[in-house]
GROMACS .gro file of C-alpha atoms in nm:
model
  286
    1MET     CA    1   0.551   4.980  17.669
    2LYS     CA    2   0.784   5.021  17.373
    3GLU     CA    3   0.986   5.336  17.344
    4TYR     CA    4   0.799   5.623  17.177
    5ASN     CA    5   1.047   5.662  16.888
    6GLU     CA    6   1.049   5.290  16.818
    7LEU     CA    7   0.671   5.278  16.781
    8MET     CA    8   0.664   5.591  16.565
    9GLU     CA    9   0.935   5.451  16.340
   10TRP     CA   10   0.733   5.132  16.298
   11ILE     CA   11   0.429   5.338  16.195
   12GLU     CA   12   0.637   5.537  15.945
   13SER     CA   13   0.773   5.222  15.782
   14ASN     CA   14   0.424   5.072  15.745
   15LEU     CA   15   0.224   5.363  15.602
   16ASN     CA   16   0.173   5.158  15.287
   17LYS     CA   17  -0.041   4.915  15.488
   18LYS     CA   18  -0.359   4.924  15.691
   19ILE     CA   19  -0.263   4.984  16.055
   20THR     CA   20  -0.522   4.922  16.328
   21VAL     CA   21  -0.524   5.050  16.685
   22SER     CA   22  -0.539   4.688  16.800
   23GLU     CA   23  -0.219   4.610  16.609
   24LEU     CA   24  -0.046   4.917  16.754
   25ALA     CA   25  -0.148   4.825  17.108
   26THR     CA   26  -0.003   4.479  17.057
   27LYS     CA   27   0.322   4.631  16.931
   28ALA     CA   28   0.332   4.869  17.227
   29LYS     CA   29   0.235   4.593  17.474
   30CYS     CA   30  -0.043   4.799  17.633
   31SER     CA   31  -0.421   4.827  17.622
   32GLU     CA   32  -0.593   5.015  17.340
   33ARG     CA   33  -0.736   5.261  17.593
   34TYR     CA   34  -0.394   5.339  17.738
   35LEU     CA   35  -0.248   5.370  17.387
   36ARG     CA   36  -0.512   5.627  17.285
   37THR     CA   37  -0.453   5.833  17.601
   38TRP     CA   38  -0.076   5.817  17.561
   39PHE     CA   39  -0.094   5.898  17.188
   40LYS     CA   40  -0.321   6.197  17.245
   41LYS     CA   41  -0.081   6.335  17.504
   42LYS     CA   42   0.219   6.299  17.272
   43THR     CA   43   0.072   6.403  16.935
   44LYS     CA   44  -0.256   6.580  17.024
   45MET     CA   45  -0.418   6.330  16.787
   46SER     CA   46  -0.567   5.984  16.811
   47PRO     CA   47  -0.357   5.700  16.664
   48SER     CA   48  -0.595   5.667  16.368
   49GLU     CA   49  -0.592   6.040  16.296
   50TYR     CA   50  -0.212   6.062  16.308
   51ILE     CA   51  -0.168   5.761  16.078
   52LEU     CA   52  -0.423   5.892  15.827
   53LYS     CA   53  -0.266   6.239  15.818
   54ARG     CA   54   0.082   6.095  15.770
   55LYS     CA   55  -0.045   5.884  15.478
   56LEU     CA   56  -0.210   6.190  15.321
   57THR     CA   57   0.099   6.404  15.377
   58GLN     CA   58   0.315   6.153  15.190
   59ALA     CA   59   0.049   6.122  14.920
   60SER     CA   60   0.046   6.501  14.875
   61PHE     CA   61   0.418   6.491  14.789
   62MET     CA   62   0.352   6.226  14.526
   63LEU     CA   63   0.076   6.440  14.377
   64ARG     CA   64   0.293   6.754  14.373
   65GLU     CA   65   0.609   6.614  14.229
   66THR     CA   66   0.535   6.295  14.034
   67SER     CA   67   0.323   6.176  13.743
   68ARG     CA   68   0.206   5.868  13.937
   69PRO     CA   69  -0.168   5.807  13.869
   70ILE     CA   70  -0.398   5.900  14.157
   71THR     CA   71  -0.532   5.544  14.173
   72ASP     CA   72  -0.179   5.411  14.221
   73ILE     CA   73  -0.105   5.670  14.491
   74SER     CA   74  -0.418   5.575  14.683
   75LEU     CA   75  -0.318   5.206  14.671
   76MET     CA   76   0.038   5.290  14.778
   77PHE     CA   77  -0.092   5.416  15.111
   78GLY     CA   78  -0.337   5.139  15.185
   79PHE     CA   79  -0.664   5.290  15.058
   80GLU     CA   80  -0.884   5.018  14.912
   81HIS     CA   81  -1.080   5.259  14.691
   82GLN     CA   82  -0.984   5.583  14.519
   83THR     CA   83  -1.311   5.743  14.632
   84ALA     CA   84  -1.217   5.687  14.998
   85PHE     CA   85  -0.874   5.838  14.932
   86SER     CA   86  -1.024   6.139  14.752
   87ARG     CA   87  -1.271   6.210  15.035
   88SER     CA   88  -0.999   6.186  15.301
   89PHE     CA   89  -0.761   6.399  15.096
   90LYS     CA   90  -1.021   6.673  15.044
   91ARG     CA   91  -1.096   6.684  15.418
   92PHE     CA   92  -0.722   6.716  15.485
   93THR     CA   93  -0.627   6.978  15.224
   94GLY     CA   94  -0.959   7.139  15.131
   95THR     CA   95  -0.930   7.033  14.768
   96SER     CA   96  -0.949   6.719  14.556
   97PRO     CA   97  -0.635   6.524  14.459
   98ILE     CA   98  -0.665   6.625  14.092
   99LYS     CA   99  -0.704   6.997  14.173
  100TYR     CA  100  -0.419   6.978  14.423
  101ARG     CA  101  -0.191   6.822  14.162
  102PHE     CA  102  -0.241   7.109  13.916
  103SER     CA  103  -0.268   7.392  14.168
  104GLU     CA  104  -0.026   7.686  14.145
  105MET     CA  105  -0.025   7.725  14.527
  106ARG     CA  106  -0.010   7.459  14.802
  107ASP     CA  107  -0.079   7.544  15.166
  108MET     CA  108   0.189   7.367  15.369
  109ASN     CA  109  -0.017   7.411  15.685
  110ASN     CA  110  -0.199   7.105  15.548
  111PHE     CA  111   0.092   6.881  15.640
  112CYS     CA  112   0.138   6.640  15.928
  113PRO     CA  113   0.499   6.633  16.053
  114SER     CA  114   0.645   6.294  16.133
  115GLU     CA  115   0.712   6.233  16.502
  116THR     CA  116   1.032   6.054  16.397
  117VAL     CA  117   1.191   6.371  16.256
  118LYS     CA  118   1.388   6.615  16.469
  119ASP     CA  119   1.382   6.989  16.416
  120VAL     CA  120   1.676   7.129  16.218
  121PRO     CA  121   1.872   7.432  16.342
  122CYS     CA  122   1.873   7.700  16.074
  123ILE     CA  123   1.827   8.069  16.001
  124VAL     CA  124   1.509   8.150  15.810
  125ASN     CA  125   1.425   8.466  15.618
  126SER     CA  126   1.150   8.575  15.383
  127VAL     CA  127   1.306   8.740  15.078
  128SER     CA  128   1.192   8.888  14.748
  129LEU     CA  129   1.391   8.808  14.434
  130ASN     CA  130   1.370   8.992  14.104
  131ASN     CA  131   1.389   8.793  13.782
  132LYS     CA  132   1.750   8.682  13.753
  133LYS     CA  133   1.951   8.535  13.468
  134LEU     CA  134   2.163   8.232  13.547
  135LYS     CA  135   2.445   8.148  13.306
  136ILE     CA  136   2.451   7.769  13.276
  137THR     CA  137   2.791   7.614  13.340
  138LYS     CA  138   2.667   7.255  13.352
  139ASN     CA  139   2.347   7.062  13.409
  140LYS     CA  140   2.225   6.711  13.482
  141ILE     CA  141   1.887   6.549  13.425
  142ILE     CA  142   1.793   6.273  13.669
  143ARG     CA  143   1.497   6.042  13.614
  144VAL     CA  144   1.352   5.923  13.945
  145ASN     CA  145   1.130   5.626  14.023
  146PHE     CA  146   1.000   5.578  14.377
  147GLY     CA  147   0.902   5.214  14.337
  148MET     CA  148   0.590   5.061  14.487
  149ASP     CA  149   0.602   5.260  14.808
  150PHE     CA  150   0.715   5.603  14.921
  151LEU     CA  151   0.821   5.571  15.283
  152MET     CA  152   1.030   5.821  15.472
  153LEU     CA  153   1.363   5.703  15.612
  154THR     CA  154   1.532   5.856  15.916
  155ILE     CA  155   1.845   5.795  16.122
  156ASN     CA  156   1.856   5.951  16.469
  157GLY     CA  157   1.579   6.190  16.370
  158SER     CA  158   1.747   6.311  16.047
  159LEU     CA  159   1.577   6.261  15.712
  160LEU     CA  160   1.747   6.045  15.450
  161PRO     CA  161   1.681   6.131  15.085
  162LYS     CA  162   1.640   5.849  14.833
  163LYS     CA  163   1.990   5.697  14.830
  164ASN     CA  164   2.072   5.692  14.456
  165LEU     CA  165   1.928   6.040  14.408
  166PHE     CA  166   2.118   6.163  14.714
  167ILE     CA  167   2.452   6.042  14.574
  168GLN     CA  168   2.393   6.186  14.225
  169ILE     CA  169   2.300   6.530  14.357
  170MET     CA  170   2.593   6.538  14.602
  171ASP     CA  171   2.839   6.444  14.328
  172PHE     CA  172   2.698   6.712  14.098
  173ILE     CA  173   2.719   6.990  14.359
  174PHE     CA  174   3.029   6.912  14.558
  175LYS     CA  175   3.257   6.807  14.272
  176GLN     CA  176   3.249   7.157  14.126
  177GLU     CA  177   3.586   7.312  14.043
  178ASP     CA  178   3.493   7.621  14.246
  179ILE     CA  179   3.279   7.500  14.534
  180ASP     CA  180   3.356   7.820  14.725
  181ASN     CA  181   3.064   7.986  14.551
  182VAL     CA  182   2.828   7.775  14.341
  183THR     CA  183   2.461   7.836  14.260
  184ILE     CA  184   2.230   7.543  14.188
  185TYR     CA  185   1.891   7.577  14.019
  186GLY     CA  186   1.657   7.283  14.067
  187GLU     CA  187   1.354   7.211  13.851
  188GLN     CA  188   1.145   6.911  13.953
  189LYS     CA  189   0.857   6.802  13.730
  190PRO     CA  190   0.630   6.500  13.687
  191GLY     CA  191   0.803   6.260  13.452
  192ILE     CA  192   0.712   6.071  13.138
  193GLY     CA  193   0.812   5.706  13.171
  194CYS     CA  194   0.924   5.774  13.527
  195ASP     CA  195   0.779   5.936  13.839
  196THR     CA  196   0.983   6.257  13.841
  197ILE     CA  197   1.234   6.439  13.623
  198LEU     CA  198   1.485   6.649  13.813
  199ASN     CA  199   1.682   6.905  13.613
  200ILE     CA  200   1.968   7.047  13.818
  201ILE     CA  201   2.174   7.334  13.680
  202ALA     CA  202   2.497   7.489  13.807
  203GLY     CA  203   2.562   7.846  13.704
  204ASP     CA  204   2.653   8.206  13.773
  205PHE     CA  205   2.424   8.506  13.785
  206VAL     CA  206   2.464   8.751  13.496
  207ASN     CA  207   2.312   9.090  13.424
  208SER     CA  208   2.180   9.029  13.073
  209ASP     CA  209   2.124   8.773  12.799
  210ASN     CA  210   2.418   8.683  12.579
  211SER     CA  211   2.400   8.460  12.275
  212GLU     CA  212   2.747   8.326  12.355
  213TYR     CA  213   2.618   8.116  12.643
  214ASP     CA  214   2.301   7.937  12.755
  215SER     CA  215   2.104   8.091  13.040
  216ILE     CA  216   1.777   8.049  13.224
  217THR     CA  217   1.555   8.296  13.407
  218VAL     CA  218   1.498   8.241  13.777
  219SER     CA  219   1.140   8.348  13.849
  220GLY     CA  220   1.098   8.659  14.060
  221GLY     CA  221   0.872   8.673  14.365
  222ASN     CA  222   0.872   8.586  14.731
  223TYR     CA  223   1.092   8.306  14.862
  224ILE     CA  224   1.166   8.150  15.197
  225CYS     CA  225   1.542   8.116  15.250
  226PHE     CA  226   1.677   7.846  15.482
  227THR     CA  227   2.041   7.892  15.584
  228PHE     CA  228   2.213   7.571  15.691
  229SER     CA  229   2.567   7.471  15.782
  230GLY     CA  230   2.708   7.118  15.769
  231THR     CA  231   2.872   6.841  15.570
  232PRO     CA  232   2.742   6.762  15.219
  233GLU     CA  233   2.547   6.465  15.362
  234GLU     CA  234   2.393   6.681  15.635
  235LEU     CA  235   2.297   6.954  15.387
  236MET     CA  236   2.114   6.705  15.165
  237SER     CA  237   1.920   6.586  15.470
  238TYR     CA  238   1.846   6.945  15.577
  239HIS     CA  239   1.717   7.036  15.230
  240THR     CA  240   1.486   6.733  15.237
  241TRP     CA  241   1.357   6.852  15.577
  242ALA     CA  242   1.305   7.206  15.447
  243ARG     CA  243   1.086   7.096  15.152
  244GLY     CA  244   0.826   6.950  15.388
  245HIS     CA  245   0.870   6.988  15.762
  246GLY     CA  246   1.042   7.326  15.729
  247LEU     CA  247   0.776   7.475  15.503
  248HIS     CA  248   0.508   7.351  15.743
  249LYS     CA  249   0.688   7.492  16.048
  250TYR     CA  250   0.688   7.840  15.894
  251GLY     CA  251   0.333   7.824  15.758
  252ALA     CA  252   0.441   7.862  15.396
  253ILE     CA  253   0.216   7.873  15.091
  254LEU     CA  254   0.432   7.690  14.836
  255ARG     CA  255   0.426   7.818  14.479
  256ASN     CA  256   0.452   7.576  14.190
  257SER     CA  257   0.794   7.693  14.076
  258SER     CA  258   1.161   7.596  14.089
  259SER     CA  259   1.403   7.615  14.382
  260LEU     CA  260   1.745   7.772  14.412
  261ALA     CA  261   2.044   7.705  14.638
  262SER     CA  262   2.388   7.859  14.678
  263PHE     CA  263   2.676   7.681  14.849
  264HIS     CA  264   2.988   7.829  15.007
  265THR     CA  265   3.282   7.681  15.193
  266GLY     CA  266   3.256   7.708  15.571
  267PHE     CA  267   3.518   7.788  15.832
  268GLU     CA  268   3.614   7.423  15.885
  269PRO     CA  269   3.733   7.161  15.633
  270GLY     CA  270   3.444   6.965  15.486
  271ILE     CA  271   3.181   7.207  15.620
  272PHE     CA  272   2.968   7.413  15.383
  273ILE     CA  273   2.704   7.683  15.417
  274SER     CA  274   2.393   7.660  15.201
  275TYR     CA  275   2.123   7.916  15.128
  276TYR     CA  276   1.818   7.725  15.012
  277TYR     CA  277   1.541   7.929  14.843
  278LEU     CA  278   1.192   7.788  14.797
  279PRO     CA  279   0.916   7.989  14.623
  280CYS     CA  280   0.659   8.075  14.891
  281ASP     CA  281   0.408   8.332  15.007
  282LEU     CA  282   0.268   8.413  15.353
  283VAL     CA  283   0.561   8.288  15.554
  284ARG     CA  284   0.499   8.284  15.930
  285GLN     CA  285   0.792   8.347  16.166
  286THR     CA  286   0.804   8.125  16.476
   0.00000   0.00000   0.00000
């Protein structure tokens, strides 16, 4: 039968369609019975269960971070009726799509990792941050549209962020005059006239307000901190992994708040270290 990764990649690139077990068996060149047995052994789920949970996992991102109507999201992932989507989503997350969208806390245990994505080596800590003031040195607002589908892209098991967004964020971060120590504050909100508005701010921490410069307050509370090392391209991929697969791996309860990252030069040319903070409670160490 077809290689495991090849079949899983095909599933991932077709989550916007109805996928039947019969169709999968044809792709894998095996019987439906053998496919179910093989799938259960690999994923601990039936093919139908895995596909449904992957669709709902992707839909949950769209609900969290975009203004896309629920009806449109349900159609994006091959649900013929919004009521069927809502029932499936509530069974998966324990809450309705509308309540999930406006919730202050999201349990990332209700997330189905993609079998196409490899684990990312990193150091993880649970930290508590007090309210901090960040002096704004520059900022950029990016309006994001995901188009008619929202499908995850991978190369050799590494996640690829949306290309245009990926380039804009990399240019903003890594073209700083002093990249040796730069702090980036990221605020992602549902957009008006677009799916998502991303406000990214570069700045320095200060001890108090000062009318001579603009500043923002970084919310205090518990955070999960992922420490990564790599090239700018690798770090963007790692951050994308952390926002979904990483939070799920460590059993995080994601708060509806903004993220924070600091970047430092590494010990080799072109290599950087990033500390990526996401607002979370109840982090489980593995």
